[in-house]
CSV table of C-alpha atoms and ligand atoms in Angstrom, one decimal:
chain,number,residue,atom,x,y,z
A,1470,MET,CA,-71.6,65.1,18.9
A,1471,ASP,CA,-68.2,63.9,20.1
A,1472,LYS,CA,-67.7,60.9,22.3
A,1473,LEU,CA,-64.8,59.7,24.4
A,1474,ARG,CA,-63.6,56.1,24.0
A,1475,ILE,CA,-61.6,54.9,27.0
A,1476,GLU,CA,-59.9,51.6,27.5
A,1477,GLY,CA,-59.5,51.2,31.2
A,1478,GLY,CA,-57.1,49.3,33.4
A,1479,ARG,CA,-53.9,51.4,33.2
A,1480,PRO,CA,-52.4,53.3,36.1
A,1481,LEU,CA,-51.8,57.0,35.5
A,1482,VAL,CA,-48.1,58.1,35.7
A,1483,GLY,CA,-46.4,61.4,34.8
A,1484,ARG,CA,-47.0,65.2,35.1
A,1485,VAL,CA,-50.0,67.2,34.3
A,1486,ASP,CA,-50.5,71.0,34.1
A,1487,ILE,CA,-53.6,72.4,35.8
A,1488,SER,CA,-55.6,75.0,33.9
A,1489,GLY,CA,-57.1,78.3,35.2
A,1490,ALA,CA,-60.3,77.8,37.2
A,1491,LYS,CA,-63.5,77.9,35.2
A,1492,ASN,CA,-65.6,79.2,38.1
A,1493,ALA,CA,-63.1,82.0,38.8
A,1494,ALA,CA,-62.7,82.9,35.2
A,1495,LEU,CA,-66.4,83.4,34.5
A,1496,PRO,CA,-67.0,86.1,37.2
A,1497,ILE,CA,-63.7,87.7,36.5
A,1498,LEU,CA,-64.5,88.0,32.7
A,1499,CYS,CA,-67.8,89.7,33.7
A,1500,ALA,CA,-65.9,92.2,35.9
A,1501,ALA,CA,-64.7,93.8,32.6
A,1502,LEU,CA,-68.1,95.4,32.4
A,1503,LEU,CA,-67.3,97.4,35.5
A,1504,CYS,CA,-64.8,99.8,34.0
A,1505,ASP,CA,-64.0,101.6,30.8
A,1506,GLY,CA,-60.3,100.6,30.9
A,1507,VAL,CA,-58.7,97.3,29.7
A,1508,LEU,CA,-58.9,94.3,31.9
A,1509,ARG,CA,-56.2,91.7,31.0
A,1510,ILE,CA,-56.9,88.2,32.2
A,1511,GLU,CA,-54.1,85.7,32.2
A,1512,HIS,CA,-54.2,81.9,32.6
A,1513,LEU,CA,-57.7,81.8,31.1
A,1514,PRO,CA,-58.8,78.2,30.5
A,1515,HIS,CA,-59.8,77.3,27.0
A,1516,LEU,CA,-63.3,76.0,27.7
A,1517,ARG,CA,-66.8,76.3,26.1
A,1518,ASP,CA,-68.2,78.3,29.0
A,1519,VAL,CA,-65.4,80.8,28.6
A,1520,THR,CA,-66.1,81.1,24.9
A,1521,THR,CA,-69.8,81.6,25.6
A,1522,THR,CA,-69.0,84.4,28.2
A,1523,LEU,CA,-66.6,86.1,25.7
A,1524,ASP,CA,-69.4,85.9,23.1
A,1525,LEU,CA,-71.9,87.4,25.5
A,1526,LEU,CA,-69.5,90.3,26.5
A,1527,GLY,CA,-68.7,90.9,22.8
A,1528,ARG,CA,-72.3,91.2,21.9
A,1529,MET,CA,-72.7,93.9,24.6
A,1530,GLY,CA,-69.8,95.9,23.1
A,1531,VAL,CA,-66.9,94.7,25.2
A,1532,GLY,CA,-63.7,94.7,23.0
A,1533,VAL,CA,-62.3,91.2,23.2
A,1534,THR,CA,-58.6,90.6,22.1
A,1535,LEU,CA,-57.2,87.1,22.5
A,1536,GLU,CA,-53.5,87.1,23.2
A,1537,ALA,CA,-51.0,84.4,22.8
A,1538,GLY,CA,-50.6,82.1,25.8
A,1539,GLY,CA,-54.2,82.0,26.9
A,1540,ALA,CA,-54.6,85.6,28.0
A,1541,VAL,CA,-57.4,87.9,26.9
A,1542,ALA,CA,-57.7,91.7,27.0
A,1543,LEU,CA,-61.2,93.1,27.5
A,1544,ASP,CA,-62.0,96.7,26.8
A,1545,GLY,CA,-65.2,97.8,28.5
A,1546,SER,CA,-65.2,101.4,27.1
A,1547,ARG,CA,-67.8,100.8,24.3
A,1548,VAL,CA,-70.6,98.7,25.9
A,1549,HIS,CA,-73.7,99.7,24.1
A,1550,THR,CA,-76.4,97.3,25.4
A,1551,PRO,CA,-76.9,95.9,28.9
A,1552,VAL,CA,-78.7,92.7,27.6
A,1553,ALA,CA,-77.9,89.0,28.1
A,1554,PRO,CA,-80.3,87.2,25.7
A,1555,TYR,CA,-82.1,83.9,26.3
A,1556,GLU,CA,-80.1,82.0,23.7
A,1557,LEU,CA,-76.9,82.5,25.6
A,1558,VAL,CA,-78.2,82.3,29.2
A,1559,ARG,CA,-80.0,79.0,28.5
A,1560,THR,CA,-76.7,77.5,27.4
A,1561,MET,CA,-74.8,78.8,30.5
A,1562,ARG,CA,-76.4,79.8,33.7
A,1563,ALA,CA,-73.3,81.7,34.8
A,1564,SER,CA,-74.4,84.4,32.4
A,1565,ILE,CA,-76.3,85.7,35.4
A,1566,LEU,CA,-73.0,87.1,36.5
A,1567,VAL,CA,-73.4,90.1,34.2
A,1568,LEU,CA,-76.4,91.3,36.2
A,1569,GLY,CA,-74.5,93.0,39.1
A,1570,PRO,CA,-71.8,94.7,37.0
A,1571,LEU,CA,-74.3,96.0,34.4
A,1572,VAL,CA,-76.7,97.6,37.0
A,1573,ALA,CA,-73.7,99.0,38.9
A,1574,ARG,CA,-72.1,100.7,35.9
A,1575,PHE,CA,-75.0,101.4,33.5
A,1576,GLY,CA,-78.0,101.6,35.9
A,1577,GLU,CA,-79.8,99.0,33.9
A,1578,ALA,CA,-79.6,95.3,33.0
A,1579,ARG,CA,-81.9,92.9,31.2
A,1580,VAL,CA,-80.8,89.3,31.7
A,1581,SER,CA,-82.8,86.3,30.7
A,1582,LEU,CA,-84.0,84.4,33.8
A,1583,PRO,CA,-82.1,81.1,33.9
A,1584,GLY,CA,-84.3,78.0,34.1
A,1585,GLY,CA,-83.7,74.9,36.2
A,1586,CYS,CA,-80.9,72.6,35.0
A,1587,ALA,CA,-79.8,69.0,35.2
A,1588,ILE,CA,-78.6,69.2,38.8
A,1589,GLY,CA,-81.5,71.2,40.3
A,1590,MET,CA,-83.8,74.2,40.3
A,1591,ARG,CA,-81.1,76.7,41.0
A,1592,PRO,CA,-83.2,79.8,41.5
A,1593,VAL,CA,-81.5,83.3,41.5
A,1594,ASP,CA,-83.8,84.9,44.1
A,1595,GLN,CA,-80.9,85.8,46.3
A,1596,HIS,CA,-79.2,87.7,43.5
A,1597,ILE,CA,-82.4,89.7,42.9
A,1598,LYS,CA,-83.2,90.2,46.6
A,1599,GLY,CA,-79.6,91.6,47.2
A,1600,LEU,CA,-79.8,94.0,44.2
A,1601,GLU,CA,-83.2,95.2,45.5
A,1602,ALA,CA,-81.6,95.8,48.9
A,1603,LEU,CA,-78.9,97.9,47.1
A,1604,GLY,CA,-81.8,100.1,45.7
A,1605,ALA,CA,-82.4,98.5,42.3
A,1606,THR,CA,-85.9,98.1,41.0
A,1607,VAL,CA,-86.3,94.5,39.6
A,1608,ALA,CA,-89.1,93.1,37.5
A,1609,ILE,CA,-89.5,89.9,35.5
A,1610,GLU,CA,-90.6,90.9,32.0
A,1611,GLN,CA,-91.1,88.4,29.2
A,1612,GLY,CA,-88.8,85.9,30.9
A,1613,ASP,CA,-86.1,88.5,31.5
A,1614,ILE,CA,-84.9,90.0,34.8
A,1615,HIS,CA,-85.1,93.7,34.2
A,1616,ALA,CA,-83.2,95.7,36.8
A,1617,THR,CA,-82.8,99.4,37.0
A,1618,ALA,CA,-81.2,101.8,39.5
A,1619,PRO,CA,-79.8,105.3,38.9
A,1620,ARG,CA,-77.1,104.6,41.4
A,1621,LEU,CA,-76.9,101.7,43.8
A,1622,LYS,CA,-76.6,102.5,47.5
A,1623,GLY,CA,-74.5,100.5,49.9
A,1624,ALA,CA,-76.5,98.3,52.3
A,1625,ARG,CA,-76.3,95.3,54.7
A,1626,LEU,CA,-77.1,92.1,52.8
A,1627,VAL,CA,-77.8,88.8,54.4
A,1628,THR,CA,-78.3,85.9,52.0
A,1629,ASP,CA,-80.7,83.1,53.0
A,1630,MET,CA,-78.2,80.4,52.0
A,1631,VAL,CA,-74.5,80.4,51.0
A,1632,THR,CA,-74.5,81.2,47.3
A,1633,VAL,CA,-71.3,81.4,45.2
A,1634,THR,CA,-72.4,83.4,42.2
A,1635,GLY,CA,-74.9,85.3,44.3
A,1636,THR,CA,-72.0,86.5,46.5
A,1637,GLU,CA,-70.0,87.3,43.4
A,1638,ASN,CA,-72.8,89.2,41.7
A,1639,LEU,CA,-73.6,91.3,44.8
A,1640,MET,CA,-69.9,92.0,45.4
A,1641,MET,CA,-69.6,93.3,41.8
A,1642,ALA,CA,-72.7,95.4,42.2
A,1643,ALA,CA,-71.5,96.9,45.4
A,1644,VAL,CA,-68.0,98.1,44.2
A,1645,LEU,CA,-69.6,101.0,42.3
A,1646,ALA,CA,-72.4,101.7,44.8
A,1647,ASP,CA,-72.7,104.8,47.0
A,1648,GLY,CA,-71.3,103.9,50.5
A,1649,ILE,CA,-70.6,100.7,52.3
A,1650,THR,CA,-72.1,97.3,51.6
A,1651,VAL,CA,-71.7,94.4,54.0
A,1652,ILE,CA,-72.5,90.9,52.6
A,1653,GLU,CA,-73.2,88.5,55.4
A,1654,ASN,CA,-73.4,84.7,55.0
A,1655,ALA,CA,-71.1,85.3,52.1
A,1656,ALA,CA,-69.6,82.3,50.2
A,1657,ARG,CA,-66.0,81.6,51.2
A,1658,GLU,CA,-65.0,79.7,48.1
A,1659,PRO,CA,-61.5,80.5,46.7
A,1660,GLU,CA,-63.1,81.7,43.5
A,1661,VAL,CA,-64.8,84.5,45.4
A,1662,VAL,CA,-61.4,85.5,46.8
A,1663,ASP,CA,-59.9,85.4,43.3
A,1664,LEU,CA,-62.6,87.7,42.0
A,1665,ALA,CA,-62.1,90.0,45.0
A,1666,GLN,CA,-58.4,90.2,44.2
A,1667,CYS,CA,-59.2,91.1,40.6
A,1668,LEU,CA,-61.6,93.8,41.7
A,1669,VAL,CA,-59.1,95.3,44.2
A,1670,ALA,CA,-56.5,95.4,41.3
A,1671,MET,CA,-59.1,97.4,39.4
A,1672,GLY,CA,-59.4,99.9,42.2
A,1673,ALA,CA,-62.2,98.5,44.2
A,1674,ARG,CA,-62.2,98.5,48.0
A,1675,VAL,CA,-63.1,95.0,49.1
A,1676,THR,CA,-62.2,93.3,52.4
A,1677,GLY,CA,-63.1,90.0,54.0
A,1678,ALA,CA,-63.3,87.8,50.9
A,1679,GLY,CA,-62.7,84.3,52.1
A,1680,THR,CA,-64.7,84.9,55.3
A,1681,ASP,CA,-68.4,84.9,55.6
A,1682,VAL,CA,-68.6,88.7,55.9
A,1683,ILE,CA,-67.4,90.7,52.9
A,1684,THR,CA,-67.2,94.5,53.2
A,1685,VAL,CA,-67.2,96.7,50.1
A,1686,GLU,CA,-66.7,100.4,50.1
A,1687,GLY,CA,-68.1,101.8,46.9
A,1688,VAL,CA,-65.9,103.9,44.7
A,1689,ALA,CA,-66.8,106.3,41.8
A,1690,ALA,CA,-65.0,104.3,39.1
A,1691,LEU,CA,-62.7,101.3,38.5
A,1692,HIS,CA,-59.8,101.2,36.1
A,1693,GLY,CA,-58.1,98.5,34.0
A,1694,ALA,CA,-55.8,95.9,35.5
A,1695,THR,CA,-54.1,92.6,34.9
A,1696,HIS,CA,-55.1,89.5,36.8
A,1697,ALA,CA,-54.1,85.8,36.5
A,1698,VAL,CA,-56.9,83.3,37.2
A,1699,MET,CA,-56.3,80.9,40.0
A,1700,PRO,CA,-55.7,77.2,39.2
A,1701,ASP,CA,-58.8,75.1,38.9
A,1702,ARG,CA,-59.3,73.2,42.2
A,1703,ILE,CA,-62.0,71.0,40.7
A,1704,GLU,CA,-59.9,70.0,37.8
A,1705,THR,CA,-57.1,69.3,40.3
A,1706,GLY,CA,-59.4,67.3,42.5
A,1707,THR,CA,-60.6,65.3,39.5
A,1708,PHE,CA,-57.1,64.3,38.5
A,1709,LEU,CA,-56.3,63.4,42.1
A,1710,ALA,CA,-59.4,61.2,42.4
A,1711,ALA,CA,-58.6,59.6,39.0
A,1712,VAL,CA,-55.1,58.6,40.3
A,1713,ALA,CA,-56.6,57.3,43.6
A,1714,ALA,CA,-58.9,55.1,41.6
A,1715,THR,CA,-56.5,53.8,38.9
A,1716,GLY,CA,-53.3,53.7,41.0
A,1717,GLY,CA,-50.1,55.4,39.8
A,1718,ASP,CA,-47.9,58.4,40.5
A,1719,VAL,CA,-48.8,61.8,39.1
A,1720,SER,CA,-47.4,65.3,39.8
A,1721,LEU,CA,-49.9,68.1,39.2
A,1722,ASP,CA,-48.2,71.4,38.3
A,1723,HIS,CA,-49.8,74.8,38.9
A,1724,ALA,CA,-52.1,73.2,41.5
A,1725,ARG,CA,-53.0,74.7,44.9
A,1726,ALA,CA,-53.5,72.1,47.7
A,1727,ASP,CA,-54.5,74.9,50.1
A,1728,THR,CA,-57.8,75.2,48.2
A,1729,LEU,CA,-58.6,71.5,48.5
A,1730,ASP,CA,-58.1,70.6,52.1
A,1731,ALA,CA,-61.4,68.6,52.4
A,1732,VAL,CA,-60.7,66.7,49.2
A,1733,VAL,CA,-57.1,65.9,50.1
A,1734,ALA,CA,-58.1,64.7,53.5
A,1735,LYS,CA,-60.6,62.2,52.0
A,1736,LEU,CA,-58.1,61.0,49.4
A,1737,ARG,CA,-55.6,60.3,52.3
A,1738,ASP,CA,-58.4,58.4,54.1
A,1739,ALA,CA,-58.9,56.4,50.8
A,1740,GLY,CA,-55.2,55.4,51.0
A,1741,ALA,CA,-53.5,57.9,48.6
A,1742,GLN,CA,-50.2,59.5,49.5
A,1743,ILE,CA,-50.3,63.2,48.8
A,1744,ASP,CA,-47.4,65.6,49.0
A,1745,ALA,CA,-47.8,69.3,48.2
A,1746,THR,CA,-45.7,72.4,47.7
A,1747,PRO,CA,-47.4,75.8,47.4
A,1748,ASP,CA,-48.0,75.3,43.7
A,1749,SER,CA,-47.8,71.6,43.0
A,1750,ILE,CA,-49.3,68.3,44.3
A,1751,ARG,CA,-47.9,64.8,43.9
A,1752,VAL,CA,-50.3,61.9,44.4
A,1753,ARG,CA,-49.3,58.3,44.6
A,1754,MET,CA,-51.5,55.2,45.0
A,1755,ASP,CA,-50.4,51.7,45.1
A,1756,ARG,CA,-53.4,49.7,46.3
A,1757,ARG,CA,-57.1,49.4,46.0
A,1758,PRO,CA,-58.7,52.5,47.6
A,1759,THR,CA,-60.6,52.3,50.8
A,1760,SER,CA,-64.2,53.6,50.8
A,1761,VAL,CA,-64.8,57.0,52.2
A,1762,ASN,CA,-68.0,58.7,53.5
A,1763,LEU,CA,-68.6,62.3,52.6
A,1764,ARG,CA,-71.2,65.1,52.8
A,1765,THR,CA,-71.1,68.1,50.5
A,1766,ALA,CA,-71.4,71.6,51.9
A,1767,PRO,CA,-70.1,75.1,51.1
A,1768,TYR,CA,-66.4,75.8,51.3
A,1769,PRO,CA,-64.2,74.9,53.2
A,1770,ALA,CA,-66.2,71.6,53.5
A,1771,PHE,CA,-66.3,69.0,50.8
A,1772,PRO,CA,-67.3,70.5,47.4
A,1773,THR,CA,-70.4,69.4,45.6
A,1774,ASP,CA,-68.4,69.7,42.4
A,1775,MET,CA,-66.3,66.7,43.6
A,1776,GLN,CA,-69.1,64.5,44.7
A,1777,ALA,CA,-69.6,62.6,41.5
A,1778,GLN,CA,-65.9,61.9,41.1
A,1779,PHE,CA,-65.7,60.5,44.6
A,1780,MET,CA,-68.7,58.3,43.9
A,1781,ALA,CA,-66.7,56.7,41.0
A,1782,LEU,CA,-63.8,56.2,43.5
A,1783,ASP,CA,-66.1,54.6,46.1
A,1784,ALA,CA,-67.5,52.4,43.4
A,1785,VAL,CA,-64.2,50.5,43.1
A,1786,ALA,CA,-63.1,50.9,46.7
A,1787,ASP,CA,-62.9,48.3,49.4
A,1788,GLY,CA,-65.9,48.7,51.7
A,1789,THR,CA,-69.1,50.8,51.6
A,1790,GLY,CA,-69.1,54.6,51.3
A,1791,VAL,CA,-72.0,56.9,52.2
A,1792,ILE,CA,-72.3,60.1,50.1
A,1793,THR,CA,-74.7,62.8,51.0
A,1794,GLU,CA,-75.4,65.7,48.7
A,1795,THR,CA,-76.7,68.8,50.5
A,1796,ILE,CA,-76.2,71.6,47.9
A,1797,PHE,CA,-78.2,70.5,44.8
A,1798,GLU,CA,-81.4,68.4,45.0
A,1799,ASN,CA,-80.8,66.4,41.8
A,1800,ARG,CA,-77.1,65.8,41.6
A,1801,PHE,CA,-77.1,62.0,41.4
A,1802,MET,CA,-77.7,61.7,37.7
A,1803,HIS,CA,-74.4,59.8,37.3
A,1804,VAL,CA,-75.6,56.9,39.5
A,1805,GLN,CA,-77.6,55.3,36.7
A,1806,GLU,CA,-74.7,55.5,34.4
A,1807,LEU,CA,-72.1,54.2,37.0
A,1808,ARG,CA,-74.5,51.3,37.5
A,1809,ARG,CA,-74.2,50.5,33.8
A,1810,LEU,CA,-70.5,50.0,34.4
A,1811,GLY,CA,-71.3,47.5,37.2
A,1812,ALA,CA,-71.3,49.9,40.3
A,1813,HIS,CA,-73.5,48.9,43.3
A,1814,ILE,CA,-75.1,52.1,44.4
A,1815,ASP,CA,-78.4,52.6,46.3
A,1816,VAL,CA,-79.9,56.1,46.6
A,1817,GLU,CA,-82.2,57.1,49.5
A,1818,GLY,CA,-83.2,60.8,49.2
A,1819,ASN,CA,-80.0,62.8,49.1
A,1820,THR,CA,-77.8,60.0,50.2
A,1821,ALA,CA,-76.1,57.4,48.0
A,1822,ILE,CA,-74.8,54.2,49.5
A,1823,VAL,CA,-71.9,52.9,47.4
A,1824,ARG,CA,-70.8,49.3,47.9
A,1825,GLY,CA,-67.4,49.0,46.3
A,1826,VAL,CA,-66.9,46.2,43.7
A,1827,ALA,CA,-63.5,44.7,42.8
A,1828,ARG,CA,-64.1,45.3,39.1
A,1829,LEU,CA,-66.1,47.6,36.8
A,1830,GLU,CA,-66.8,46.6,33.2
A,1831,GLY,CA,-66.7,49.0,30.2
A,1832,ALA,CA,-70.1,50.0,28.6
A,1833,ALA,CA,-71.7,52.7,26.6
A,1834,VAL,CA,-72.7,55.5,28.9
A,1835,MET,CA,-74.1,59.0,28.7
A,1836,ALA,CA,-72.8,62.2,30.3
A,1837,THR,CA,-75.6,64.2,31.9
A,1838,ASP,CA,-73.8,67.2,33.4
A,1839,LEU,CA,-70.2,68.4,33.8
A,1840,ARG,CA,-69.1,66.7,37.0
A,1841,ALA,CA,-71.2,63.6,36.2
A,1842,SER,CA,-69.1,63.3,33.0
A,1843,ALA,CA,-65.9,63.5,35.1
A,1844,SER,CA,-67.1,60.6,37.3
A,1845,LEU,CA,-67.8,58.5,34.2
A,1846,VAL,CA,-64.3,59.2,32.9
A,1847,ILE,CA,-62.8,58.1,36.2
A,1848,ALA,CA,-64.9,54.9,36.3
A,1849,ALA,CA,-64.0,54.2,32.6
A,1850,LEU,CA,-60.3,54.6,33.4
A,1851,VAL,CA,-60.7,51.8,36.0
A,1852,ALA,CA,-63.1,49.5,34.1
A,1853,GLN,CA,-62.0,46.4,32.2
A,1854,GLY,CA,-62.6,46.8,28.5
A,1855,PRO,CA,-63.7,49.8,26.5
A,1856,THR,CA,-66.2,52.5,27.6
A,1857,LEU,CA,-67.8,54.9,25.2
A,1858,ILE,CA,-69.0,58.1,26.8
A,1859,ASP,CA,-71.6,60.0,24.8
A,1860,ARG,CA,-72.5,63.8,25.1
A,1861,ILE,CA,-69.1,64.9,26.2
A,1862,TYR,CA,-69.9,68.5,25.3
A,1863,HIS,CA,-70.7,68.6,29.0
A,1864,LEU,CA,-67.1,67.7,29.8
A,1865,ASP,CA,-65.8,70.4,27.3
A,1866,ARG,CA,-67.6,73.1,29.4
A,1867,GLY,CA,-65.2,72.6,32.3
A,1868,TYR,CA,-62.2,70.5,31.4
A,1869,GLU,CA,-59.5,71.7,29.0
A,1870,ARG,CA,-58.2,69.1,26.6
A,1871,ILE,CA,-58.9,66.3,29.2
A,1872,GLU,CA,-58.3,63.5,26.7
A,1873,GLU,CA,-54.8,64.9,25.8
A,1874,LYS,CA,-53.9,65.4,29.5
A,1875,LEU,CA,-55.0,61.9,30.4
A,1876,ALA,CA,-53.3,60.3,27.3
A,1877,ARG,CA,-50.0,62.0,28.4
A,1878,LEU,CA,-50.4,60.2,31.7
A,1879,GLY,CA,-50.6,56.8,29.9
A,1880,ALA,CA,-54.4,56.4,29.7
A,1881,SER,CA,-56.0,55.0,26.5
A,1882,VAL,CA,-58.4,57.8,25.6
A,1883,GLN,CA,-59.6,59.0,22.2
A,1884,ARG,CA,-62.1,61.6,21.1
A,1885,VAL,CA,-64.4,60.1,18.5
A,1886,ALA,CA,-66.3,62.4,16.3
A,1887,ARG,CA,-69.7,61.0,15.3
B,398,EPU,N1,-79.7,79.1,45.6
B,398,EPU,C1,-80.9,79.6,45.8
B,398,EPU,N2,-81.2,80.9,45.4
B,398,EPU,C2,-80.2,81.7,44.9
B,398,EPU,C3,-78.9,81.2,44.7
B,398,EPU,C4,-78.7,79.8,45.1
B,398,EPU,O1,-81.8,79.0,46.3
B,398,EPU,O2,-80.5,82.9,44.5
B,398,EPU,C5,-79.4,77.7,46.0
B,398,EPU,C6,-79.1,76.8,44.8
B,398,EPU,O3,-80.2,76.3,44.2
B,398,EPU,C7,-78.2,75.7,45.5
B,398,EPU,C8,-77.5,76.5,46.6
B,398,EPU,O4,-78.2,77.7,46.8
B,398,EPU,O5,-79.1,74.8,46.1
B,398,EPU,C9,-76.0,76.9,46.3
B,398,EPU,O6,-76.0,77.4,44.9
B,398,EPU,P1,-74.9,78.5,44.5
B,398,EPU,O7,-75.6,79.7,44.2
B,398,EPU,O8,-73.8,78.5,45.4
B,398,EPU,O9,-74.4,77.8,43.1
B,398,EPU,P2,-74.0,78.7,41.8
B,398,EPU,O10,-73.4,79.9,42.3
B,398,EPU,O11,-75.1,78.7,40.8
B,398,EPU,C10,-71.5,77.8,41.7
B,398,EPU,C11,-70.7,77.0,40.7
B,398,EPU,C12,-71.2,75.6,40.6
B,398,EPU,C13,-71.1,74.9,42.0
B,398,EPU,C14,-71.8,75.8,43.0
B,398,EPU,C15,-71.7,75.3,44.4
B,398,EPU,C16,-70.1,78.8,39.2
B,398,EPU,C17,-70.2,79.4,37.8
B,398,EPU,N3,-70.8,77.7,39.4
B,398,EPU,O12,-72.9,77.7,41.2
B,398,EPU,O13,-70.3,74.9,39.7
B,398,EPU,O14,-71.6,73.6,42.0
B,398,EPU,O15,-71.4,77.1,43.0
B,398,EPU,O16,-70.4,75.3,44.8
B,398,EPU,O17,-69.3,79.3,40.0
B,398,EPU,C18,-69.7,73.2,38.1
B,398,EPU,O18,-68.7,73.9,37.9
B,398,EPU,O19,-69.9,72.1,37.7
B,398,EPU,C19,-70.8,73.9,38.9
B,398,EPU,C20,-72.1,73.5,38.8
């Protein structure tokens, strides 16, 4: 198992290129199941979750051709089995995203029911309820979700809570349904919009993505298309938070500030200077950050996927920050590890009270989930002395070559193979 060794205390300076968004790439890859043409996907990030999804699609019979420059061509004409087995689903919950496309195109899907994970229970009842409302029969058999439907029928769907992959799954199911589907209380995340744009390029009729009411007019078939994945707003936000914590001057290329309004506003409150063009962001920080309070909520509010990174920022800020997590019930696993580096954090229910300290000190810590790992990286970049972060396979799920990118900005970061 690889570890990261970080020697903190250096400002970050230079340019960094932001990769394609993991959470847009995963549903878009699954959209290849919806047609018998070739879906070409550009700007695909090189990440473990992407590899797992390609593996899953390949096992179902999707032709996978990797092209130079990070593109992939997916040929959905020879899918022979609508099954997502346990051994893949248990390593990546997002495998649930094959459920909607498989039922829509083949009338059947068998997808292992994802269990809880490090950040919460994460049920998929809304995905199932929505498919049933579209006319599918769904049963849980030997740990699998088994869904069947000769042809889905458009319906009005209202989800109990805002769910990102739930919205994506139901949108993909509806594109080949008979008639019109209206998804109310839809997730407004930019990744939902990116998926909708890909589906439209494939011939789907989808309107309203980016609002909380998405309307899908079913069509008989989709065709191949080419789509470039949007820049990763969470990778972008992670680099911005890192610079705000360490100080420095970094330009992020291929980054979209318009997908990060809540994060940018908080960074400005913390004292960072941020200037953006439509596809780049420059962040400058020349002083100790000021603490910020935040509360996670669905887009466009502050993203849960940036909560841990901001806790690392507050840990070294001047003042006390109050951080409330409203999306996942167990997303404070990084608190214990940040404390090992000297952070002062108290947790009461879903709220963390972070009293900033002038100095963190390097230590051996353990990554517990993807974004928790990112918060440890940020804390380590600020800490005095070396930090060794164990279990960085979590980090590799969502950050492409993070040690190379940070090293190019002047950080002392090495991957250490055990
Ligand atoms: N929920 C239910 N029932 C459902 C679906 C969701 O109760 O059927 C609950 C969840 O338990 C959670 C809330 O609704 O409390 C929102 O969960 P959501 O469904 O929106 O999360 P997700 O779709 O499973 C995606 C991202 C996550 C990100 C969340 C929230 C992907 C592949 N994953 O998960 O990304 O945290 O939305 O924005 O898009 C990450 O990248 O580190 C990550 C965890």
